[in-house]
Amino acid sequence: MIKPTVWIHPGVVTIYGSSIDAISHGHLAMQIVWPKNNSLCKLNGGVISGGTIIDSKVKHQLEMVEGWVLLIEPKSYLGHELFTR
């Protein structure tokens, strides 16, 4: 397991490493999950292999050996752009 590294910027929290989600939960931030190639990643029990967007306030559970997680303020420019696509 890779210890997560966290970067905090206005409107965005970026995390690289193992996921830190332990139980099913939801939060105001939108979440982008992008597992590293050939890294096991499960979202709500199903295996994913590419980038995935989890909308604001959607309950989810993430298990990821290694990859990127971005938490994005939904009212930010980036959050608005993700929501409208």
PDB file of N, CA and C in Angstrom:
ATOM      1  N   MET A   1       0.836  -1.178   0.000  1.00  0.00           N
ATOM      2  CA  MET A   1       0.000   0.000   0.000  1.00  0.00           C
ATOM      3  C   MET A   1       0.885   1.246   0.000  1.00  0.00           C
ATOM      4  N   ILE A   2       0.548   2.206  -0.852  1.00  0.00           N
ATOM      5  CA  ILE A   2       1.324   3.423  -0.977  1.00  0.00           C
ATOM      6  C   ILE A   2       0.677   4.515  -0.129  1.00  0.00           C
ATOM      7  N   LYS A   3       1.463   5.111   0.758  1.00  0.00           N
ATOM      8  CA  LYS A   3       0.965   6.185   1.600  1.00  0.00           C
ATOM      9  C   LYS A   3       0.553   7.360   0.710  1.00  0.00           C
ATOM     10  N   PRO A   4      -0.681   7.882   0.898  1.00  0.00           N
ATOM     11  CA  PRO A   4      -1.144   8.982   0.055  1.00  0.00           C
ATOM     12  C   PRO A   4      -0.357  10.270   0.273  1.00  0.00           C
ATOM     13  N   THR A   5      -0.135  10.993  -0.824  1.00  0.00           N
ATOM     14  CA  THR A   5       0.429  12.330  -0.799  1.00  0.00           C
ATOM     15  C   THR A   5      -0.710  13.273  -1.165  1.00  0.00           C
ATOM     16  N   VAL A   6      -0.843  14.388  -0.437  1.00  0.00           N
ATOM     17  CA  VAL A   6      -1.973  15.296  -0.617  1.00  0.00           C
ATOM     18  C   VAL A   6      -1.475  16.699  -0.963  1.00  0.00           C
ATOM     19  N   TRP A   7      -2.101  17.308  -1.995  1.00  0.00           N
ATOM     20  CA  TRP A   7      -1.860  18.693  -2.363  1.00  0.00           C
ATOM     21  C   TRP A   7      -3.190  19.431  -2.241  1.00  0.00           C
ATOM     22  N   ILE A   8      -3.167  20.615  -1.633  1.00  0.00           N
ATOM     23  CA  ILE A   8      -4.393  21.390  -1.449  1.00  0.00           C
ATOM     24  C   ILE A   8      -4.250  22.729  -2.159  1.00  0.00           C
ATOM     25  N   HIS A   9      -5.219  23.017  -3.025  1.00  0.00           N
ATOM     26  CA  HIS A   9      -5.289  24.277  -3.763  1.00  0.00           C
ATOM     27  C   HIS A   9      -6.720  24.791  -3.664  1.00  0.00           C
ATOM     28  N   PRO A  10      -6.951  26.084  -3.858  1.00  0.00           N
ATOM     29  CA  PRO A  10      -8.314  26.595  -3.789  1.00  0.00           C
ATOM     30  C   PRO A  10      -9.258  25.827  -4.722  1.00  0.00           C
ATOM     31  N   GLY A  11     -10.273  25.209  -4.161  1.00  0.00           N
ATOM     32  CA  GLY A  11     -11.272  24.487  -4.946  1.00  0.00           C
ATOM     33  C   GLY A  11     -10.932  23.061  -5.304  1.00  0.00           C
ATOM     34  N   VAL A  12      -9.677  22.616  -5.062  1.00  0.00           N
ATOM     35  CA  VAL A  12      -9.267  21.264  -5.457  1.00  0.00           C
ATOM     36  C   VAL A  12      -8.312  20.667  -4.420  1.00  0.00           C
ATOM     37  N   VAL A  13      -8.590  19.426  -4.033  1.00  0.00           N
ATOM     38  CA  VAL A  13      -7.651  18.638  -3.230  1.00  0.00           C
ATOM     39  C   VAL A  13      -7.221  17.476  -4.119  1.00  0.00           C
ATOM     40  N   THR A  14      -5.913  17.303  -4.294  1.00  0.00           N
ATOM     41  CA  THR A  14      -5.369  16.246  -5.137  1.00  0.00           C
ATOM     42  C   THR A  14      -4.635  15.251  -4.255  1.00  0.00           C
ATOM     43  N   ILE A  15      -4.917  13.960  -4.476  1.00  0.00           N
ATOM     44  CA  ILE A  15      -4.312  12.898  -3.675  1.00  0.00           C
ATOM     45  C   ILE A  15      -3.733  11.855  -4.632  1.00  0.00           C
ATOM     46  N   TYR A  16      -2.499  11.426  -4.369  1.00  0.00           N
ATOM     47  CA  TYR A  16      -1.918  10.314  -5.128  1.00  0.00           C
ATOM     48  C   TYR A  16      -1.455   9.247  -4.142  1.00  0.00           C
ATOM     49  N   GLY A  17      -1.776   7.996  -4.454  1.00  0.00           N
ATOM     50  CA  GLY A  17      -1.371   6.869  -3.610  1.00  0.00           C
ATOM     51  C   GLY A  17      -2.516   5.893  -3.484  1.00  0.00           C
ATOM     52  N   SER A  18      -2.630   5.277  -2.327  1.00  0.00           N
ATOM     53  CA  SER A  18      -3.737   4.359  -2.045  1.00  0.00           C
ATOM     54  C   SER A  18      -4.953   5.175  -1.641  1.00  0.00           C
ATOM     55  N   SER A  19      -6.138   4.637  -1.924  1.00  0.00           N
ATOM     56  CA  SER A  19      -7.345   5.352  -1.520  1.00  0.00           C
ATOM     57  C   SER A  19      -7.446   5.375  -0.003  1.00  0.00           C
ATOM     58  N   ILE A  20      -8.094   6.415   0.512  1.00  0.00           N
ATOM     59  CA  ILE A  20      -8.257   6.530   1.950  1.00  0.00           C
ATOM     60  C   ILE A  20      -9.718   6.362   2.348  1.00  0.00           C
ATOM     61  N   ASP A  21     -10.583   5.976   1.401  1.00  0.00           N
ATOM     62  CA  ASP A  21     -11.984   5.724   1.697  1.00  0.00           C
ATOM     63  C   ASP A  21     -12.115   4.369   2.391  1.00  0.00           C
ATOM     64  N   ALA A  22     -12.784   4.317   3.514  1.00  0.00           N
ATOM     65  CA  ALA A  22     -12.919   3.058   4.243  1.00  0.00           C
ATOM     66  C   ALA A  22     -14.342   2.506   4.192  1.00  0.00           C
ATOM     67  N   ILE A  23     -15.325   3.385   4.247  1.00  0.00           N
ATOM     68  CA  ILE A  23     -16.718   2.935   4.244  1.00  0.00           C
ATOM     69  C   ILE A  23     -17.497   3.765   3.224  1.00  0.00           C
ATOM     70  N   SER A  24     -18.703   3.297   2.915  1.00  0.00           N
ATOM     71  CA  SER A  24     -19.558   4.028   2.005  1.00  0.00           C
ATOM     72  C   SER A  24     -19.875   5.399   2.603  1.00  0.00           C
ATOM     73  N   HIS A  25     -19.731   6.436   1.784  1.00  0.00           N
ATOM     74  CA  HIS A  25     -19.955   7.802   2.249  1.00  0.00           C
ATOM     75  C   HIS A  25     -20.278   8.701   1.059  1.00  0.00           C
ATOM     76  N   GLY A  26     -20.656   9.913   1.338  1.00  0.00           N
ATOM     77  CA  GLY A  26     -20.880  10.930   0.326  1.00  0.00           C
ATOM     78  C   GLY A  26     -20.324  12.242   0.850  1.00  0.00           C
ATOM     79  N   HIS A  27     -20.071  13.194  -0.038  1.00  0.00           N
ATOM     80  CA  HIS A  27     -19.562  14.497   0.379  1.00  0.00           C
ATOM     81  C   HIS A  27     -19.927  15.538  -0.669  1.00  0.00           C
ATOM     82  N   LEU A  28     -19.799  16.792  -0.298  1.00  0.00           N
ATOM     83  CA  LEU A  28     -20.152  17.886  -1.198  1.00  0.00           C
ATOM     84  C   LEU A  28     -19.241  17.919  -2.426  1.00  0.00           C
ATOM     85  N   ALA A  29     -17.983  17.607  -2.255  1.00  0.00           N
ATOM     86  CA  ALA A  29     -17.025  17.674  -3.367  1.00  0.00           C
ATOM     87  C   ALA A  29     -17.343  16.641  -4.441  1.00  0.00           C
ATOM     88  N   MET A  30     -17.125  17.030  -5.692  1.00  0.00           N
ATOM     89  CA  MET A  30     -17.134  16.064  -6.791  1.00  0.00           C
ATOM     90  C   MET A  30     -15.803  15.313  -6.692  1.00  0.00           C
ATOM     91  N   GLN A  31     -15.761  14.097  -7.183  1.00  0.00           N
ATOM     92  CA  GLN A  31     -14.540  13.301  -7.058  1.00  0.00           C
ATOM     93  C   GLN A  31     -14.186  12.673  -8.393  1.00  0.00           C
ATOM     94  N   ILE A  32     -12.931  12.849  -8.790  1.00  0.00           N
ATOM     95  CA  ILE A  32     -12.407  12.145  -9.959  1.00  0.00           C
ATOM     96  C   ILE A  32     -11.470  11.072  -9.441  1.00  0.00           C
ATOM     97  N   VAL A  33     -11.637   9.859  -9.927  1.00  0.00           N
ATOM     98  CA  VAL A  33     -10.800   8.717  -9.551  1.00  0.00           C
ATOM     99  C   VAL A  33     -10.109   8.237 -10.820  1.00  0.00           C
ATOM    100  N   TRP A  34      -8.789   8.091 -10.752  1.00  0.00           N
ATOM    101  CA  TRP A  34      -8.026   7.628 -11.912  1.00  0.00           C
ATOM    102  C   TRP A  34      -6.953   6.667 -11.434  1.00  0.00           C
ATOM    103  N   PRO A  35      -7.253   5.345 -11.467  1.00  0.00           N
ATOM    104  CA  PRO A  35      -6.270   4.370 -10.988  1.00  0.00           C
ATOM    105  C   PRO A  35      -5.071   4.263 -11.930  1.00  0.00           C
ATOM    106  N   LYS A  36      -3.916   3.957 -11.341  1.00  0.00           N
ATOM    107  CA  LYS A  36      -2.709   3.701 -12.135  1.00  0.00           C
ATOM    108  C   LYS A  36      -2.948   2.456 -12.971  1.00  0.00           C
ATOM    109  N   ASN A  37      -2.342   2.404 -14.168  1.00  0.00           N
ATOM    110  CA  ASN A  37      -2.468   1.212 -15.024  1.00  0.00           C
ATOM    111  C   ASN A  37      -2.128  -0.049 -14.240  1.00  0.00           C
ATOM    112  N   ASN A  38      -2.904  -1.084 -14.431  1.00  0.00           N
ATOM    113  CA  ASN A  38      -2.704  -2.390 -13.794  1.00  0.00           C
ATOM    114  C   ASN A  38      -2.800  -2.342 -12.272  1.00  0.00           C
ATOM    115  N   SER A  39      -3.458  -1.334 -11.725  1.00  0.00           N
ATOM    116  CA  SER A  39      -3.649  -1.221 -10.284  1.00  0.00           C
ATOM    117  C   SER A  39      -5.103  -1.556  -9.966  1.00  0.00           C
ATOM    118  N   LEU A  40      -5.324  -2.421  -8.994  1.00  0.00           N
ATOM    119  CA  LEU A  40      -6.680  -2.816  -8.634  1.00  0.00           C
ATOM    120  C   LEU A  40      -7.441  -1.619  -8.089  1.00  0.00           C
ATOM    121  N   CYS A  41      -8.639  -1.382  -8.637  1.00  0.00           N
ATOM    122  CA  CYS A  41      -9.494  -0.305  -8.168  1.00  0.00           C
ATOM    123  C   CYS A  41     -10.930  -0.782  -8.206  1.00  0.00           C
ATOM    124  N   LYS A  42     -11.612  -0.662  -7.070  1.00  0.00           N
ATOM    125  CA  LYS A  42     -13.021  -1.028  -6.985  1.00  0.00           C
ATOM    126  C   LYS A  42     -13.819   0.181  -6.528  1.00  0.00           C
ATOM    127  N   LEU A  43     -14.911   0.430  -7.232  1.00  0.00           N
ATOM    128  CA  LEU A  43     -15.842   1.482  -6.857  1.00  0.00           C
ATOM    129  C   LEU A  43     -17.187   0.817  -6.607  1.00  0.00           C
ATOM    130  N   ASN A  44     -17.660   0.900  -5.382  1.00  0.00           N
ATOM    131  CA  ASN A  44     -18.917   0.264  -4.965  1.00  0.00           C
ATOM    132  C   ASN A  44     -18.913  -1.236  -5.278  1.00  0.00           C
ATOM    133  N   GLY A  45     -17.754  -1.869  -5.146  1.00  0.00           N
ATOM    134  CA  GLY A  45     -17.625  -3.309  -5.342  1.00  0.00           C
ATOM    135  C   GLY A  45     -17.317  -3.740  -6.760  1.00  0.00           C
ATOM    136  N   GLY A  46     -17.475  -2.856  -7.749  1.00  0.00           N
ATOM    137  CA  GLY A  46     -17.183  -3.196  -9.138  1.00  0.00           C
ATOM    138  C   GLY A  46     -15.808  -2.691  -9.539  1.00  0.00           C
ATOM    139  N   VAL A  47     -15.102  -3.449 -10.356  1.00  0.00           N
ATOM    140  CA  VAL A  47     -13.749  -3.090 -10.788  1.00  0.00           C
ATOM    141  C   VAL A  47     -13.817  -2.002 -11.865  1.00  0.00           C
ATOM    142  N   ILE A  48     -12.979  -0.967 -11.715  1.00  0.00           N
ATOM    143  CA  ILE A  48     -12.845   0.057 -12.752  1.00  0.00           C
ATOM    144  C   ILE A  48     -11.381   0.133 -13.166  1.00  0.00           C
ATOM    145  N   SER A  49     -11.137   0.559 -14.411  1.00  0.00           N
ATOM    146  CA  SER A  49      -9.752   0.615 -14.888  1.00  0.00           C
ATOM    147  C   SER A  49      -9.395   1.971 -15.476  1.00  0.00           C
ATOM    148  N   GLY A  50     -10.361   2.848 -15.627  1.00  0.00           N
ATOM    149  CA  GLY A  50     -10.077   4.163 -16.198  1.00  0.00           C
ATOM    150  C   GLY A  50     -10.619   5.266 -15.317  1.00  0.00           C
ATOM    151  N   GLY A  51     -10.467   6.489 -15.775  1.00  0.00           N
ATOM    152  CA  GLY A  51     -10.944   7.628 -15.019  1.00  0.00           C
ATOM    153  C   GLY A  51     -12.455   7.604 -14.831  1.00  0.00           C
ATOM    154  N   THR A  52     -12.905   7.989 -13.649  1.00  0.00           N
ATOM    155  CA  THR A  52     -14.326   7.985 -13.304  1.00  0.00           C
ATOM    156  C   THR A  52     -14.651   9.241 -12.517  1.00  0.00           C
ATOM    157  N   ILE A  53     -15.807   9.838 -12.795  1.00  0.00           N
ATOM    158  CA  ILE A  53     -16.270  11.011 -12.057  1.00  0.00           C
ATOM    159  C   ILE A  53     -17.422  10.593 -11.152  1.00  0.00           C
ATOM    160  N   ILE A  54     -17.320  10.957  -9.882  1.00  0.00           N
ATOM    161  CA  ILE A  54     -18.392  10.722  -8.913  1.00  0.00           C
ATOM    162  C   ILE A  54     -18.961  12.092  -8.575  1.00  0.00           C
ATOM    163  N   ASP A  55     -20.235  12.282  -8.836  1.00  0.00           N
ATOM    164  CA  ASP A  55     -20.848  13.595  -8.634  1.00  0.00           C
ATOM    165  C   ASP A  55     -20.977  13.930  -7.152  1.00  0.00           C
ATOM    166  N   SER A  56     -21.201  15.185  -6.873  1.00  0.00           N
ATOM    167  CA  SER A  56     -21.386  15.686  -5.520  1.00  0.00           C
ATOM    168  C   SER A  56     -22.546  14.967  -4.829  1.00  0.00           C
ATOM    169  N   LYS A  57     -22.387  14.643  -3.561  1.00  0.00           N
ATOM    170  CA  LYS A  57     -23.414  14.052  -2.688  1.00  0.00           C
ATOM    171  C   LYS A  57     -23.851  12.643  -3.097  1.00  0.00           C
ATOM    172  N   VAL A  58     -23.068  11.948  -3.926  1.00  0.00           N
ATOM    173  CA  VAL A  58     -23.373  10.569  -4.325  1.00  0.00           C
ATOM    174  C   VAL A  58     -22.631   9.621  -3.392  1.00  0.00           C
ATOM    175  N   LYS A  59     -23.365   8.710  -2.739  1.00  0.00           N
ATOM    176  CA  LYS A  59     -22.725   7.738  -1.842  1.00  0.00           C
ATOM    177  C   LYS A  59     -21.849   6.796  -2.659  1.00  0.00           C
ATOM    178  N   HIS A  60     -20.668   6.496  -2.126  1.00  0.00           N
ATOM    179  CA  HIS A  60     -19.740   5.615  -2.833  1.00  0.00           C
ATOM    180  C   HIS A  60     -18.743   5.013  -1.841  1.00  0.00           C
ATOM    181  N   GLN A  61     -18.103   3.946  -2.285  1.00  0.00           N
ATOM    182  CA  GLN A  61     -17.013   3.323  -1.529  1.00  0.00           C
ATOM    183  C   GLN A  61     -15.908   2.996  -2.521  1.00  0.00           C
ATOM    184  N   LEU A  62     -14.711   3.475  -2.228  1.00  0.00           N
ATOM    185  CA  LEU A  62     -13.577   3.311  -3.136  1.00  0.00           C
ATOM    186  C   LEU A  62     -12.486   2.496  -2.471  1.00  0.00           C
ATOM    187  N   GLU A  63     -11.980   1.515  -3.210  1.00  0.00           N
ATOM    188  CA  GLU A  63     -10.791   0.754  -2.795  1.00  0.00           C
ATOM    189  C   GLU A  63      -9.820   0.827  -3.963  1.00  0.00           C
ATOM    190  N   MET A  64      -8.660   1.458  -3.752  1.00  0.00           N
ATOM    191  CA  MET A  64      -7.698   1.619  -4.838  1.00  0.00           C
ATOM    192  C   MET A  64      -6.289   1.396  -4.309  1.00  0.00           C
ATOM    193  N   VAL A  65      -5.537   0.539  -4.996  1.00  0.00           N
ATOM    194  CA  VAL A  65      -4.169   0.249  -4.584  1.00  0.00           C
ATOM    195  C   VAL A  65      -3.260   1.437  -4.867  1.00  0.00           C
ATOM    196  N   GLU A  66      -3.393   2.039  -6.069  1.00  0.00           N
ATOM    197  CA  GLU A  66      -2.562   3.200  -6.407  1.00  0.00           C
ATOM    198  C   GLU A  66      -3.233   4.004  -7.516  1.00  0.00           C
ATOM    199  N   GLY A  67      -3.223   5.319  -7.354  1.00  0.00           N
ATOM    200  CA  GLY A  67      -3.798   6.176  -8.383  1.00  0.00           C
ATOM    201  C   GLY A  67      -4.094   7.568  -7.853  1.00  0.00           C
ATOM    202  N   TRP A  68      -4.826   8.321  -8.665  1.00  0.00           N
ATOM    203  CA  TRP A  68      -5.151   9.712  -8.369  1.00  0.00           C
ATOM    204  C   TRP A  68      -6.590   9.850  -7.896  1.00  0.00           C
ATOM    205  N   VAL A  69      -6.811  10.731  -6.937  1.00  0.00           N
ATOM    206  CA  VAL A  69      -8.141  11.147  -6.511  1.00  0.00           C
ATOM    207  C   VAL A  69      -8.122  12.671  -6.461  1.00  0.00           C
ATOM    208  N   LEU A  70      -9.079  13.300  -7.123  1.00  0.00           N
ATOM    209  CA  LEU A  70      -9.234  14.751  -7.051  1.00  0.00           C
ATOM    210  C   LEU A  70     -10.587  15.046  -6.433  1.00  0.00           C
ATOM    211  N   LEU A  71     -10.603  15.863  -5.412  1.00  0.00           N
ATOM    212  CA  LEU A  71     -11.838  16.335  -4.797  1.00  0.00           C
ATOM    213  C   LEU A  71     -12.024  17.772  -5.249  1.00  0.00           C
ATOM    214  N   ILE A  72     -13.155  18.054  -5.898  1.00  0.00           N
ATOM    215  CA  ILE A  72     -13.354  19.336  -6.567  1.00  0.00           C
ATOM    216  C   ILE A  72     -14.600  20.029  -6.028  1.00  0.00           C
ATOM    217  N   GLU A  73     -14.439  21.289  -5.664  1.00  0.00           N
ATOM    218  CA  GLU A  73     -15.567  22.111  -5.217  1.00  0.00           C
ATOM    219  C   GLU A  73     -16.553  22.250  -6.385  1.00  0.00           C
ATOM    220  N   PRO A  74     -17.817  21.810  -6.216  1.00  0.00           N
ATOM    221  CA  PRO A  74     -18.759  21.837  -7.341  1.00  0.00           C
ATOM    222  C   PRO A  74     -19.052  23.225  -7.898  1.00  0.00           C
ATOM    223  N   LYS A  75     -18.897  24.276  -7.085  1.00  0.00           N
ATOM    224  CA  LYS A  75     -19.189  25.627  -7.559  1.00  0.00           C
ATOM    225  C   LYS A  75     -17.974  26.304  -8.188  1.00  0.00           C
ATOM    226  N   SER A  76     -16.833  25.619  -8.210  1.00  0.00           N
ATOM    227  CA  SER A  76     -15.644  26.174  -8.866  1.00  0.00           C
ATOM    228  C   SER A  76     -15.808  26.070 -10.381  1.00  0.00           C
ATOM    229  N   TYR A  77     -14.932  26.743 -11.109  1.00  0.00           N
ATOM    230  CA  TYR A  77     -14.962  26.667 -12.577  1.00  0.00           C
ATOM    231  C   TYR A  77     -14.834  25.222 -13.042  1.00  0.00           C
ATOM    232  N   LEU A  78     -13.862  24.488 -12.494  1.00  0.00           N
ATOM    233  CA  LEU A  78     -13.658  23.089 -12.877  1.00  0.00           C
ATOM    234  C   LEU A  78     -14.884  22.245 -12.533  1.00  0.00           C
ATOM    235  N   GLY A  79     -15.458  22.442 -11.354  1.00  0.00           N
ATOM    236  CA  GLY A  79     -16.658  21.702 -10.964  1.00  0.00           C
ATOM    237  C   GLY A  79     -17.808  21.969 -11.912  1.00  0.00           C
ATOM    238  N   HIS A  80     -18.000  23.214 -12.291  1.00  0.00           N
ATOM    239  CA  HIS A  80     -19.059  23.577 -13.236  1.00  0.00           C
ATOM    240  C   HIS A  80     -18.830  22.902 -14.586  1.00  0.00           C
ATOM    241  N   GLU A  81     -17.596  22.927 -15.069  1.00  0.00           N
ATOM    242  CA  GLU A  81     -17.276  22.306 -16.353  1.00  0.00           C
ATOM    243  C   GLU A  81     -17.519  20.791 -16.317  1.00  0.00           C
ATOM    244  N   LEU A  82     -17.144  20.137 -15.219  1.00  0.00           N
ATOM    245  CA  LEU A  82     -17.379  18.692 -15.113  1.00  0.00           C
ATOM    246  C   LEU A  82     -18.861  18.374 -15.076  1.00  0.00           C
ATOM    247  N   PHE A  83     -19.639  19.194 -14.371  1.00  0.00           N
ATOM    248  CA  PHE A  83     -21.064  18.951 -14.246  1.00  0.00           C
ATOM    249  C   PHE A  83     -21.792  19.120 -15.580  1.00  0.00           C
ATOM    250  N   THR A  84     -21.353  20.053 -16.400  1.00  0.00           N
ATOM    251  CA  THR A  84     -22.051  20.329 -17.642  1.00  0.00           C
ATOM    252  C   THR A  84     -21.617  19.428 -18.803  1.00  0.00           C
ATOM    253  N   ARG A  85     -20.677  18.553 -18.576  1.00  0.00           N
ATOM    254  CA  ARG A  85     -20.213  17.654 -19.652  1.00  0.00           C
ATOM    255  C   ARG A  85     -20.834  16.303 -19.551  1.00  0.00           C
TER     256      ARG A  85
END
